[in-house]
mmCIF file of C-alpha atoms in Angstrom:
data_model
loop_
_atom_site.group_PDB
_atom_site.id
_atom_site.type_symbol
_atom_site.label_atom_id
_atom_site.label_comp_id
_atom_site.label_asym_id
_atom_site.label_seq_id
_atom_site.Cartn_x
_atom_site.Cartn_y
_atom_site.Cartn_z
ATOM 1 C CA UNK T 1 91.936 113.193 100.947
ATOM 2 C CA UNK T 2 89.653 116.061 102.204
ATOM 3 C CA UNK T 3 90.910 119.198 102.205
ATOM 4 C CA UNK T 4 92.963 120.302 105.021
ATOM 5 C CA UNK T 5 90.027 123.211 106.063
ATOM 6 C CA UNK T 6 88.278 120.694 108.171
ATOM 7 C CA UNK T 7 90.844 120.656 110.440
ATOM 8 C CA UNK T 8 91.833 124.308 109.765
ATOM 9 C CA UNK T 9 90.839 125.715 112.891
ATOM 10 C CA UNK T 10 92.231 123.532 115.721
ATOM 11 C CA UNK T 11 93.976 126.211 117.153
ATOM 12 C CA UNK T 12 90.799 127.804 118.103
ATOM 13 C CA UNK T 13 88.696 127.091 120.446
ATOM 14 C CA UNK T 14 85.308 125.130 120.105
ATOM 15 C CA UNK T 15 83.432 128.138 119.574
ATOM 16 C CA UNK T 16 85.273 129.452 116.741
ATOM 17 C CA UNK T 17 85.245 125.747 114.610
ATOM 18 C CA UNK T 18 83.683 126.467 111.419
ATOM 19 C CA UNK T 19 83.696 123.896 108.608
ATOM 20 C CA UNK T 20 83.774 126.033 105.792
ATOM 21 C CA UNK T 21 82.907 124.930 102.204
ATOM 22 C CA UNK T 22 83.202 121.628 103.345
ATOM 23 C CA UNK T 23 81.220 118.533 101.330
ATOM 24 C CA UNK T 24 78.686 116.789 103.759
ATOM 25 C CA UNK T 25 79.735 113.589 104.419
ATOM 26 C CA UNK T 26 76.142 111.181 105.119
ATOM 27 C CA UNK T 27 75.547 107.260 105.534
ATOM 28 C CA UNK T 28 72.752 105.026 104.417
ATOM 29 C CA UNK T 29 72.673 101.902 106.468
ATOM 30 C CA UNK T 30 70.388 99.623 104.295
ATOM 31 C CA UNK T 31 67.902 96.891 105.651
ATOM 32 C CA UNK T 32 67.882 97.195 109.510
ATOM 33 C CA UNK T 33 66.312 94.812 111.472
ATOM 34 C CA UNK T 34 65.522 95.735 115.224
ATOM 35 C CA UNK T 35 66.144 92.194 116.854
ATOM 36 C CA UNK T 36 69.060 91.442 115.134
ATOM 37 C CA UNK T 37 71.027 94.699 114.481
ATOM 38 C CA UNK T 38 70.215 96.727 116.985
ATOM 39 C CA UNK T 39 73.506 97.521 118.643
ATOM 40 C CA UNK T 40 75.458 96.665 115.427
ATOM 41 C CA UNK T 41 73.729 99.717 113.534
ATOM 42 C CA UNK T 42 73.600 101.978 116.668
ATOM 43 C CA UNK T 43 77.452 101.247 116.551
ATOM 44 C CA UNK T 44 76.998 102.468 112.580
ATOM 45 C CA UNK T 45 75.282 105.665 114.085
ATOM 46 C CA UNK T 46 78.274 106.465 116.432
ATOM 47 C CA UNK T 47 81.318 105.420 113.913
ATOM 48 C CA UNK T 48 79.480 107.832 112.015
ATOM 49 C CA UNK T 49 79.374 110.141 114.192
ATOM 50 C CA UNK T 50 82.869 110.199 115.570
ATOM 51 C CA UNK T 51 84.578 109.493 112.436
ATOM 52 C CA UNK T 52 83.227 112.878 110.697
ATOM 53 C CA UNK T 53 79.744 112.055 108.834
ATOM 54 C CA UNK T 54 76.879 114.848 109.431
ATOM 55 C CA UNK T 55 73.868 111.769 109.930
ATOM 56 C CA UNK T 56 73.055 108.449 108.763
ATOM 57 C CA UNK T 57 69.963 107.078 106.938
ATOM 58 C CA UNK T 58 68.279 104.335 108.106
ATOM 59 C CA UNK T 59 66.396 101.912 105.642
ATOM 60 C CA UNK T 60 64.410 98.779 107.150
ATOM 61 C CA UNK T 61 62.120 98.222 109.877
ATOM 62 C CA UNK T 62 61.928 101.554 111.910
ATOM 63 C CA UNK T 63 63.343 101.507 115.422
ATOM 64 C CA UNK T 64 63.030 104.295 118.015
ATOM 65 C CA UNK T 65 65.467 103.479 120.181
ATOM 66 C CA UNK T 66 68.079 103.952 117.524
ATOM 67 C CA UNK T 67 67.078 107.632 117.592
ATOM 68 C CA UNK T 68 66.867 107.465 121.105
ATOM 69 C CA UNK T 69 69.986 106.019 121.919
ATOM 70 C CA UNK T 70 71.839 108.535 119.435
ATOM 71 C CA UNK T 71 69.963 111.506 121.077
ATOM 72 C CA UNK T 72 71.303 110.532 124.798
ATOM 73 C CA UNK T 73 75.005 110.476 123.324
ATOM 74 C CA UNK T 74 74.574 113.460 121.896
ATOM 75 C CA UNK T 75 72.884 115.604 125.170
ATOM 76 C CA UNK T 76 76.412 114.364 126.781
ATOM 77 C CA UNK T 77 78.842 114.328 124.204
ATOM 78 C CA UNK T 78 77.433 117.017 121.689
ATOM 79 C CA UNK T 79 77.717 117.481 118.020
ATOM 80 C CA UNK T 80 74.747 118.069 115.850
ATOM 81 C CA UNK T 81 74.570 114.391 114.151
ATOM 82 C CA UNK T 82 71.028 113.430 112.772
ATOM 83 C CA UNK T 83 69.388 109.816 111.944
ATOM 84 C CA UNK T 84 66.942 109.741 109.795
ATOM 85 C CA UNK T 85 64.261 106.718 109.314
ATOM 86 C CA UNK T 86 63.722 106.268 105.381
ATOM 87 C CA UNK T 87 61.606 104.164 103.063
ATOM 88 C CA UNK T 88 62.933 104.127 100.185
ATOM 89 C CA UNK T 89 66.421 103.949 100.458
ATOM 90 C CA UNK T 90 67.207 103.900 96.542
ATOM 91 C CA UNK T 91 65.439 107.453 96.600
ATOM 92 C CA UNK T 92 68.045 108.711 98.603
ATOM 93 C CA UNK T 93 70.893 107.463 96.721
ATOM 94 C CA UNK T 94 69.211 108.468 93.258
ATOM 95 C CA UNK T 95 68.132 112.224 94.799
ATOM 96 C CA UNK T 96 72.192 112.499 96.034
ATOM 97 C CA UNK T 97 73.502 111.664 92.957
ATOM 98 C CA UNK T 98 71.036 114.149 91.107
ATOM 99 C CA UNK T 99 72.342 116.737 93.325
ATOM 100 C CA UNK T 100 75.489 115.982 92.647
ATOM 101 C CA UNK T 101 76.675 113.719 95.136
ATOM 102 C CA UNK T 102 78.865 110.998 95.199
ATOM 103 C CA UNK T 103 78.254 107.456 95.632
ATOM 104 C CA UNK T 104 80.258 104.739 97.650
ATOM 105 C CA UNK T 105 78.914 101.307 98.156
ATOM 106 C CA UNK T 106 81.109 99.258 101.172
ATOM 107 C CA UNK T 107 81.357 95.506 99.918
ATOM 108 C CA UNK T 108 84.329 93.212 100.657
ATOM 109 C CA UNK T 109 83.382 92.266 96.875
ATOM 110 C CA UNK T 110 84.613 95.580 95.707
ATOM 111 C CA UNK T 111 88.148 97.408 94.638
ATOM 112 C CA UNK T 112 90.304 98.263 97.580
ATOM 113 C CA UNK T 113 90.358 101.240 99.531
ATOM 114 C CA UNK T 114 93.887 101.608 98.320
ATOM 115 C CA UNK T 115 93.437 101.556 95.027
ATOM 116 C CA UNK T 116 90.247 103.450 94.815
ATOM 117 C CA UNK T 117 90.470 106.121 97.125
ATOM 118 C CA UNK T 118 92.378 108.986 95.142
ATOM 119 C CA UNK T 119 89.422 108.462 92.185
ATOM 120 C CA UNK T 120 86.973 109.716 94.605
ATOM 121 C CA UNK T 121 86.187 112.859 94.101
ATOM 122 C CA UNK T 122 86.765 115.010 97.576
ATOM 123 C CA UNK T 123 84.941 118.240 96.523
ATOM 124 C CA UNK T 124 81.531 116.633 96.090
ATOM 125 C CA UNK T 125 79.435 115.485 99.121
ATOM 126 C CA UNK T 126 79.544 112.083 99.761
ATOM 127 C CA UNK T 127 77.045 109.207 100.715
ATOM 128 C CA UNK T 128 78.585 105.903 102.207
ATOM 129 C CA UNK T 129 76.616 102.827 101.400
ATOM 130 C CA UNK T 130 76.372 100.124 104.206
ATOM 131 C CA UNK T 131 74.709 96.972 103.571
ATOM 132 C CA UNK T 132 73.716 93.952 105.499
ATOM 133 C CA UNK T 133 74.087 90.428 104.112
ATOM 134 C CA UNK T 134 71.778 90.859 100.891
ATOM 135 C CA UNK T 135 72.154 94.146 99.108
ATOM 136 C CA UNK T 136 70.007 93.721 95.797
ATOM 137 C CA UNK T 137 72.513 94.486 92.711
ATOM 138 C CA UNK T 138 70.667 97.536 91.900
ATOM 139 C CA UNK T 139 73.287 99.238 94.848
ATOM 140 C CA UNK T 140 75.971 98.055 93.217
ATOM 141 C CA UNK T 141 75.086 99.053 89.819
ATOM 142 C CA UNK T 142 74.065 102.596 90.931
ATOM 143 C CA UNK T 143 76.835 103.149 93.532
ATOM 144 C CA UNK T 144 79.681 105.349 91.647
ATOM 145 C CA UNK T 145 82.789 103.381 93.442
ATOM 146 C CA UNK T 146 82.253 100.014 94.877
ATOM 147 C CA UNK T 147 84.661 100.162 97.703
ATOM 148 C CA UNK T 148 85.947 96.861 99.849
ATOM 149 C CA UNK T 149 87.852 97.696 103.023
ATOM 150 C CA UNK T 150 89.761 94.271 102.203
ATOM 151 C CA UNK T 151 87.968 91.213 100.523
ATOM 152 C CA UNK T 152 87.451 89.764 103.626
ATOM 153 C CA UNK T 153 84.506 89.185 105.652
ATOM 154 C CA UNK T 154 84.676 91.128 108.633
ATOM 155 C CA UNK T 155 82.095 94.248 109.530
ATOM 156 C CA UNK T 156 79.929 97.402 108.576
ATOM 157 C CA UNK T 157 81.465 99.124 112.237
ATOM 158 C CA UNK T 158 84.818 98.376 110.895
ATOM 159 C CA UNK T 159 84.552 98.907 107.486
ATOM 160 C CA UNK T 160 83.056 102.532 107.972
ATOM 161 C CA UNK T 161 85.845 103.355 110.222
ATOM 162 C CA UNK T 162 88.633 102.814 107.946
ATOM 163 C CA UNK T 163 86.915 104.321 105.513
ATOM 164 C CA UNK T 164 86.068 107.472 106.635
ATOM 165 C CA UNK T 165 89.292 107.466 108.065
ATOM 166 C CA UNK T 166 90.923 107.349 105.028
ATOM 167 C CA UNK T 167 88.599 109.736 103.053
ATOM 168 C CA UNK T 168 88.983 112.783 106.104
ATOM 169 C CA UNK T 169 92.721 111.504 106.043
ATOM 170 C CA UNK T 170 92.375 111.063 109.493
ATOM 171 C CA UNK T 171 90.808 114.272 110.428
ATOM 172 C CA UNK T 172 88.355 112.582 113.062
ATOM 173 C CA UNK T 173 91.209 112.722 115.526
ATOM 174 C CA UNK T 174 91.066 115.566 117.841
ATOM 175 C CA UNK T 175 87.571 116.963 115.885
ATOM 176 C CA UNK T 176 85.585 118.722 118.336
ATOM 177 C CA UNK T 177 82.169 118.580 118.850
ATOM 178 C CA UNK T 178 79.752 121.470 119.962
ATOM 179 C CA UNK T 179 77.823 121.652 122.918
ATOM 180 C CA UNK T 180 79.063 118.924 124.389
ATOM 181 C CA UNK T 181 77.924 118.493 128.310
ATOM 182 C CA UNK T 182 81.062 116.372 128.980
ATOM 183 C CA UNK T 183 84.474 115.654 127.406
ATOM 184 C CA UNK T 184 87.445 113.799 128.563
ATOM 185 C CA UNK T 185 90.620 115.072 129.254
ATOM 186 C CA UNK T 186 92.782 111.707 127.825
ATOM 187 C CA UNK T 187 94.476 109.889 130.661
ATOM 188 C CA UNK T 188 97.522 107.023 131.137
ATOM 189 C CA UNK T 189 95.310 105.372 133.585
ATOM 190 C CA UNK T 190 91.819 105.898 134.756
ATOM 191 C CA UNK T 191 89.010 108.326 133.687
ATOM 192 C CA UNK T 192 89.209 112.041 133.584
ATOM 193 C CA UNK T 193 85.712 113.374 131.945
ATOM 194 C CA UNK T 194 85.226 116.989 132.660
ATOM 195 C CA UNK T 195 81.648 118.853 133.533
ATOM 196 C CA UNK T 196 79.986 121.698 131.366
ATOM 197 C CA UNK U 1 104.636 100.397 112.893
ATOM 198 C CA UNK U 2 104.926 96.712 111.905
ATOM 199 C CA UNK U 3 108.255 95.758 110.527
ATOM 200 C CA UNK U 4 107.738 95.143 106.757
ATOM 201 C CA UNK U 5 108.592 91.301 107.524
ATOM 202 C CA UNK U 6 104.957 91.427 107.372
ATOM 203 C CA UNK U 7 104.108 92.165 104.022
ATOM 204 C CA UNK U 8 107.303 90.987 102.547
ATOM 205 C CA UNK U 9 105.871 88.105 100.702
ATOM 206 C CA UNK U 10 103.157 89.645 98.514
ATOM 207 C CA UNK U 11 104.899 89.222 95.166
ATOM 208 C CA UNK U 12 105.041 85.180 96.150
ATOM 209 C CA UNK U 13 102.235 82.862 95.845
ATOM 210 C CA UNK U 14 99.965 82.194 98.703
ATOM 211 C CA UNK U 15 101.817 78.911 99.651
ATOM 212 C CA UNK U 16 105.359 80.464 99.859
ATOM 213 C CA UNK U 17 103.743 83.631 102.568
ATOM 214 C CA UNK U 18 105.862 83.255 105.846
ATOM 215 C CA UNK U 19 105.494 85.483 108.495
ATOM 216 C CA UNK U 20 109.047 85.121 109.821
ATOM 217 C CA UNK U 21 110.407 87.000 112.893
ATOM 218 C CA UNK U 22 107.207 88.885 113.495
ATOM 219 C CA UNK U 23 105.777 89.761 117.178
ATOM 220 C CA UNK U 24 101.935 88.237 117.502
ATOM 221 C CA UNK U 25 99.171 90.237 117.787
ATOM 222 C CA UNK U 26 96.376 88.880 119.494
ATOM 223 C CA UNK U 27 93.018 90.390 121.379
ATOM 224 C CA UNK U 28 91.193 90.093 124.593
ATOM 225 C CA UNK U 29 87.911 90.684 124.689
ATOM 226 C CA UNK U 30 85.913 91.017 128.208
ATOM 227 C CA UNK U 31 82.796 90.356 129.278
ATOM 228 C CA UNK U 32 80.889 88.829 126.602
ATOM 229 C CA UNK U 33 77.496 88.240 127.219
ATOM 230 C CA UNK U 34 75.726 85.926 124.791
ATOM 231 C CA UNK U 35 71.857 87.909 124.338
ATOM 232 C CA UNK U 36 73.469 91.504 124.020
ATOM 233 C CA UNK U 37 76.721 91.109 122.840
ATOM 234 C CA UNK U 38 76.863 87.835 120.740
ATOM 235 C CA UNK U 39 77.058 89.675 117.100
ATOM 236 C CA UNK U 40 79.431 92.988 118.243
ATOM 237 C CA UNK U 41 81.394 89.898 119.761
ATOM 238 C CA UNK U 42 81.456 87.878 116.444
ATOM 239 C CA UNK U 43 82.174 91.520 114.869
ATOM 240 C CA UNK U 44 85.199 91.361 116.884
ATOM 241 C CA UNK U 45 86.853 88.332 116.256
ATOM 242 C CA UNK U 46 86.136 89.133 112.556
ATOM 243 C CA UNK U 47 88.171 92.157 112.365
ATOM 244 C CA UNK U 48 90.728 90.571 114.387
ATOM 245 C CA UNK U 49 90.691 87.962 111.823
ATOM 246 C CA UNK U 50 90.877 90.486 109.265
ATOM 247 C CA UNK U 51 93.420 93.073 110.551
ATOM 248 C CA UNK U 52 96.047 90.758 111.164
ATOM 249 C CA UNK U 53 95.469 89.594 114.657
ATOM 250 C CA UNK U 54 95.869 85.593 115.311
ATOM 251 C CA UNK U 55 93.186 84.883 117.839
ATOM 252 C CA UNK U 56 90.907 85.668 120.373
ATOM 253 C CA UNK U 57 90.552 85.353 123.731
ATOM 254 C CA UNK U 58 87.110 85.928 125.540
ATOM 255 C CA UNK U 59 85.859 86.577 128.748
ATOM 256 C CA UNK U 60 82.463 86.151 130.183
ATOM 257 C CA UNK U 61 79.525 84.014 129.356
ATOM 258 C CA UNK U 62 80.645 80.757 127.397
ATOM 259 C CA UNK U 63 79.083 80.868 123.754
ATOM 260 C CA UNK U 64 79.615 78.092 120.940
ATOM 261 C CA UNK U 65 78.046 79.908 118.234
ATOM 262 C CA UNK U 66 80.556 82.408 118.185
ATOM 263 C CA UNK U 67 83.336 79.157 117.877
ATOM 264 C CA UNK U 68 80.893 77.887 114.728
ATOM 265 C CA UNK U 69 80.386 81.160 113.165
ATOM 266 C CA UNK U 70 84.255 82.025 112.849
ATOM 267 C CA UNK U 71 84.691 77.797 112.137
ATOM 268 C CA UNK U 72 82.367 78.944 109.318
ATOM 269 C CA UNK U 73 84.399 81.874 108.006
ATOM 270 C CA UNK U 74 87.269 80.163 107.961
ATOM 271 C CA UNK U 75 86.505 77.041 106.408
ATOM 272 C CA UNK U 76 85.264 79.262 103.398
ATOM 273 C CA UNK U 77 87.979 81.993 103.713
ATOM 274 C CA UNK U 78 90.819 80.322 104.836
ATOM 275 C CA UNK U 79 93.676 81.598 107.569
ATOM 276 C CA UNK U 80 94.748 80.049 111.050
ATOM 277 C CA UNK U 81 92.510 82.235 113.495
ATOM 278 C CA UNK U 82 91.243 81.192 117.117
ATOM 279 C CA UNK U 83 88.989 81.541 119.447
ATOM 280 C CA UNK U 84 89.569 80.606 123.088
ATOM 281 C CA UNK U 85 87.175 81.372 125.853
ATOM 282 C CA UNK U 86 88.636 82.234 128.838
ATOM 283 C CA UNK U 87 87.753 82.053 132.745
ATOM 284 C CA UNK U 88 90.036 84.597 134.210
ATOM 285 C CA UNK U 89 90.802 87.205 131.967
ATOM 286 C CA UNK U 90 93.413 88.964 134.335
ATOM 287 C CA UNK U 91 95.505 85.927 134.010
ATOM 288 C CA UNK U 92 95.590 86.297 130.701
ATOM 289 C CA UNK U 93 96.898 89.889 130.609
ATOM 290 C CA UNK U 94 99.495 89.043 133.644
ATOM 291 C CA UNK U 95 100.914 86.181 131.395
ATOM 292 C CA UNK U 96 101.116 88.007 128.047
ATOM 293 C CA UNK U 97 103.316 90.654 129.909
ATOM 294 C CA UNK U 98 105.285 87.983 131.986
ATOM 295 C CA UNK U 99 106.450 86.340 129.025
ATOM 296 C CA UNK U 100 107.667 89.651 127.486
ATOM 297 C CA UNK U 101 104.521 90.671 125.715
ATOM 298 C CA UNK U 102 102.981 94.397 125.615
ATOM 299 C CA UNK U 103 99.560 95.057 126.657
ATOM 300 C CA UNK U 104 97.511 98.083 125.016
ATOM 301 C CA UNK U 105 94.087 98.673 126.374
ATOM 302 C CA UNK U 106 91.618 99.977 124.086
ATOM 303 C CA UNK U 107 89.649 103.135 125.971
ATOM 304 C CA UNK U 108 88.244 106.527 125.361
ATOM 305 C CA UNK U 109 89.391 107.568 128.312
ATOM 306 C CA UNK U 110 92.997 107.166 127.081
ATOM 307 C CA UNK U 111 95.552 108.359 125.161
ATOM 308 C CA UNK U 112 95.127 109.203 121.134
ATOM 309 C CA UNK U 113 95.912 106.148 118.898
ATOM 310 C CA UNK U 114 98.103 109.372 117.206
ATOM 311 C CA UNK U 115 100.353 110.300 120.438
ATOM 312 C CA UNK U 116 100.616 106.963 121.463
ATOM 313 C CA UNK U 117 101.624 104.669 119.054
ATOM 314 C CA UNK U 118 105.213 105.041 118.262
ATOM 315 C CA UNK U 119 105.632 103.968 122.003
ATOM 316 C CA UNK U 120 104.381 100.960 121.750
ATOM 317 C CA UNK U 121 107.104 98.672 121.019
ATOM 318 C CA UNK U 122 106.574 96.949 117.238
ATOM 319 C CA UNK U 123 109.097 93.955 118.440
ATOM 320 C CA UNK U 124 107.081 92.861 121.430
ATOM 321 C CA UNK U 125 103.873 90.398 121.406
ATOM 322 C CA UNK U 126 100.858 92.833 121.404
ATOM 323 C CA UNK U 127 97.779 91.760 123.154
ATOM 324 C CA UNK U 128 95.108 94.180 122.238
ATOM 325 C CA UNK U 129 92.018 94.680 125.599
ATOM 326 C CA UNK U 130 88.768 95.637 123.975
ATOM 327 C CA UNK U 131 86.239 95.787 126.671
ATOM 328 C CA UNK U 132 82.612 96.727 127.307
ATOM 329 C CA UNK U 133 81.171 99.453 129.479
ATOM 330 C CA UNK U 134 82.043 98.451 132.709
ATOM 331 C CA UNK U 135 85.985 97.611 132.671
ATOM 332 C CA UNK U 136 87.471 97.348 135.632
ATOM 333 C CA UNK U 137 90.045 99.486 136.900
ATOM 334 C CA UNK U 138 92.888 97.087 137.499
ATOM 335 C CA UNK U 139 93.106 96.642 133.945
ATOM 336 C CA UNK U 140 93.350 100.555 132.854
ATOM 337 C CA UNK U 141 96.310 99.785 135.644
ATOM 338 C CA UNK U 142 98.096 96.730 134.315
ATOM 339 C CA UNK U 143 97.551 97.682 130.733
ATOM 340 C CA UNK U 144 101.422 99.042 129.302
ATOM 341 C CA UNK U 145 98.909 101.384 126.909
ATOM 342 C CA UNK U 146 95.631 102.658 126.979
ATOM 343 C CA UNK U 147 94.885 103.699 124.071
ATOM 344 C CA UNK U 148 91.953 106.103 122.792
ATOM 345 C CA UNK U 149 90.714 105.476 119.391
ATOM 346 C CA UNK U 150 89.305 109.087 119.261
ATOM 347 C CA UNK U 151 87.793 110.440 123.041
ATOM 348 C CA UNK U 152 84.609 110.432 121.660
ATOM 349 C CA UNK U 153 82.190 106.900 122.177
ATOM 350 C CA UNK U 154 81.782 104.857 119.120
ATOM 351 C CA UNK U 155 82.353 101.078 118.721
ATOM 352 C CA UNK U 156 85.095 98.709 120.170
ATOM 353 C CA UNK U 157 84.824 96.951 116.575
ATOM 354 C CA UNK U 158 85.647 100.122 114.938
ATOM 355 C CA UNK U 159 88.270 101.028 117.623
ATOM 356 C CA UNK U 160 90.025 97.232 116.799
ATOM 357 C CA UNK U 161 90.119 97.829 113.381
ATOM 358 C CA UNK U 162 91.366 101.369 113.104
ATOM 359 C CA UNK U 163 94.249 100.419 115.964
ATOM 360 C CA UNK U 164 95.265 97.505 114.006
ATOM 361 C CA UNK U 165 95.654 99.264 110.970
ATOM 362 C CA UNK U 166 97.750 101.780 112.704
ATOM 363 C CA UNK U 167 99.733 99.238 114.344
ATOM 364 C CA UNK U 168 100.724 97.180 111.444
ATOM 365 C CA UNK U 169 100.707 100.114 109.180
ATOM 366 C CA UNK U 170 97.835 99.034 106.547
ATOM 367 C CA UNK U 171 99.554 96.083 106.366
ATOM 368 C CA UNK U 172 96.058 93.967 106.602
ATOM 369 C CA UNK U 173 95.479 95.360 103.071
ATOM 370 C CA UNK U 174 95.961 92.190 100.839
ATOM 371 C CA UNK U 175 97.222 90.355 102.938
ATOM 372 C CA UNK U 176 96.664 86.754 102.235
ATOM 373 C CA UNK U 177 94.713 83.600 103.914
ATOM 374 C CA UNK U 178 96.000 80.171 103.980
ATOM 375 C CA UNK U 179 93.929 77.560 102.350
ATOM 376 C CA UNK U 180 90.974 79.331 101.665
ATOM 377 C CA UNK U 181 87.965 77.719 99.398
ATOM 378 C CA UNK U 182 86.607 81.083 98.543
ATOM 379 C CA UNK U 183 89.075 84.010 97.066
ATOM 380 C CA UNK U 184 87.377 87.550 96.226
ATOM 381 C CA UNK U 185 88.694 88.869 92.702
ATOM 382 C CA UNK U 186 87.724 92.620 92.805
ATOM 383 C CA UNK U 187 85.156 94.041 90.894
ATOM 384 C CA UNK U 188 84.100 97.307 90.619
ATOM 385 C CA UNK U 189 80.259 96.133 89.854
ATOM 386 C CA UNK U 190 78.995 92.992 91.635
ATOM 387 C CA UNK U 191 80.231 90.036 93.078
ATOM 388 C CA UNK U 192 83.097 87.700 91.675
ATOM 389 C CA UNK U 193 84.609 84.683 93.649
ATOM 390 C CA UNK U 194 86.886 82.203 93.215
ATOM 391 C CA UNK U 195 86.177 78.673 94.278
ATOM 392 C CA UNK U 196 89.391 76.613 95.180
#
């Protein structure tokens, strides 16, 4: 589980959140193809986003209005997420690890969550492999933990979710995010979305 | 959470798993629109699938290649899931609650998933509302819940998936399909399946 600092300073306000000596939490989303993933891997982007990671990686065939997209949630909802268009994926896993990073692969082929999650190491930053149908073995070779959330088929979204849900230990819930131009106040019924 | 009825069996064989006693969970999803939405859709009824839900209902445009892609997953994974299209989703919801069921409504306008979910009855039916952006209000009315998954906008897969996990408390996590052809034996390096 991550340590308890991220959510140290809920008592404060906004302002004052600091994530101190925290390990950066990034995603690589391999092999993205702009007619058929679009919304799945802007849906990557904002699980990402919500759920605690600092930016995500995008390998495949680059696509603006990804960035685009990402940029107009951010104006309203704030946070200082990045996406970053890369060519050579496998040079971004290989420079993390040399830096020190860890490396977790999501594939319904791998060990579960459950049994996996207290061997990964939370004091080291960590990069979240998502794949599409076909990720060469090469990923799953280099990855350090091949992680399945269930051996099921189901989804990247999903699979991301739980996953950085269970390696924040839940932390996403109630995380602020800076700068934001709007934020909702949560509601029984309706819409309450304040003005900044 | 779930009553442990649920994952009573896992020490049995696959053929002797009974879900006895236990409340259904099963989704609505609104709106579906066949060029936009077909794969976050499919993503949907996936994680349904996979989280423990029994079926789908969804609104909007008719689309058969949502039927034939889940037909797909289950003929090679196994499990009972469906997939019903439906013309008036409202009747849906009014039935589910008429019949004694309990209707959560998955928004990020709502309540936190964290606040919210030991009042939601775990011995009542649960239909689970997943919508799009434009939900009506009558349903943030009808709905017994709704239910943020964070306040921040992500993905209505990723909202599913975390919500069902809460709800059944992990119980999704090895749980077992029915008559499946293809069974996933973990591995921490590449792929290994089971053919039945």
């Amino acid at each position: 589980m991550w340590p308890s600092s991220r959510i140290a300073n809920l008592d404060k306000s906004i302002d004052d959140w600091v994530l101190f000596d925290l390990p950066r939490i990034a995603v690589l989303r391999l092999g993205h193809r702009p007619s058929r993933d679009k919304r799945i891997t802007t849906h990557v982007c904002l699980v990402a986003r919500a759920f605690g990671a600092e930016g995500v990686f995008i390998s495949g065939v680059r696509d603006e209005s990804i960035h685009s997209t990402i940029q107009k949630v951010m104006d309203a909802w704030g946070g200082d997420f990045w996406v970053e268009f890369v060519g050579s994926p496998m040079k971004v896993l290989d420079k993390w690890k040399a830096s020190g990073g860890v490396v977790a692969h999501l594939t319904m082929y791998g060990i579960p969550v459950k049994q996996v999650k207290d061997m990964i190491p939370s004091d080291r930053d960590l990069l979240v492999i998502v794949g599409g149908e076909k990720v060469p073995a090469q990923y799953y070779e280099k990855a350090d933990f091949n992680v399945a959330i269930g051996n099921q088929p189901h989804s990247e979204v999903a699979a991301l979710a739980i996953f950085l849900d269970r390696m924040t230990g839940g932390a996403w819930e109630g995380m602020p995010f800076k700068n934001a131009r709007l934020r909702i106040v949560p509601s029984e019924r309706g819409k309450n979305v304040e003005q900044y």
